[in-house]
């Protein structure tokens, strides 16, 4: 059944197909809702909370919440933007992110959000966790210092590569992505062509031998803010509000 419904998103009437999430409907309407763990073609996971919106006044994750007739969704308000900004800040301090020396700089979604939300320095204390690097594989590197636990590699390896190489283990601050082997990545079936490598939004999973092939300054987010591909679909004038969050 191809039922179409409508709801209000940032004061604009938006159409959605029955079964679509708020995030999917927003994307088709050219209204950008930031996201990190959600990725087209991957099962929604709802872990990062970067896509938080208010639905009829209650905080929900847009990547998992189905669009419903008549709901009122707030996406681009001061309150919502401040929540997202704090989530991004927390992701930075929970890991060890040194953008200036990271091969993913310019292509990193976390870094791109820092620019989009005007984060100059986190307001939370750095945790400086002790994390492992697995460089055992001849073609791929895992640097868990940069991992934000979005689970995109876990779902991609399972559902797109059919290999199930990655799994979460442990809880709380000890949670980490483990590989499906007794020892390390070199002992798995992983190879450099796996989609799971491309799914990593940060520099936690990288291909070896191609580092800095595209120079800094010529990478995706060096040219355009994250989300501008979706916003460019919109016939309405962009509000520009996502770039004016206070740095309090
Ligand atoms: Fe929705 Fe991560 S993108 S919770």
Tab-separated table of N, CA, C and O in Angstrom, residues 66 101 104 175:
chain	number	residue	atom	x	y	z
A	66	UNK	N	8.766	6.534	13.591
A	66	UNK	CA	7.998	6.602	12.342
A	66	UNK	C	7.272	7.941	12.214
A	66	UNK	O	6.798	8.488	13.205
A	101	UNK	N	46.169	15.306	13.038
A	101	UNK	CA	47.040	14.222	12.576
A	101	UNK	C	46.243	13.020	12.075
A	101	UNK	O	46.809	11.947	11.851
A	104	UNK	N	41.548	10.928	8.412
A	104	UNK	CA	40.142	11.130	8.020
A	104	UNK	C	39.754	12.617	8.003
A	104	UNK	O	38.656	12.977	7.555
A	175	UNK	N	32.766	-0.268	26.863
A	175	UNK	CA	32.184	-0.787	25.619
A	175	UNK	C	33.145	-0.528	24.461
A	175	UNK	O	33.745	0.553	24.362
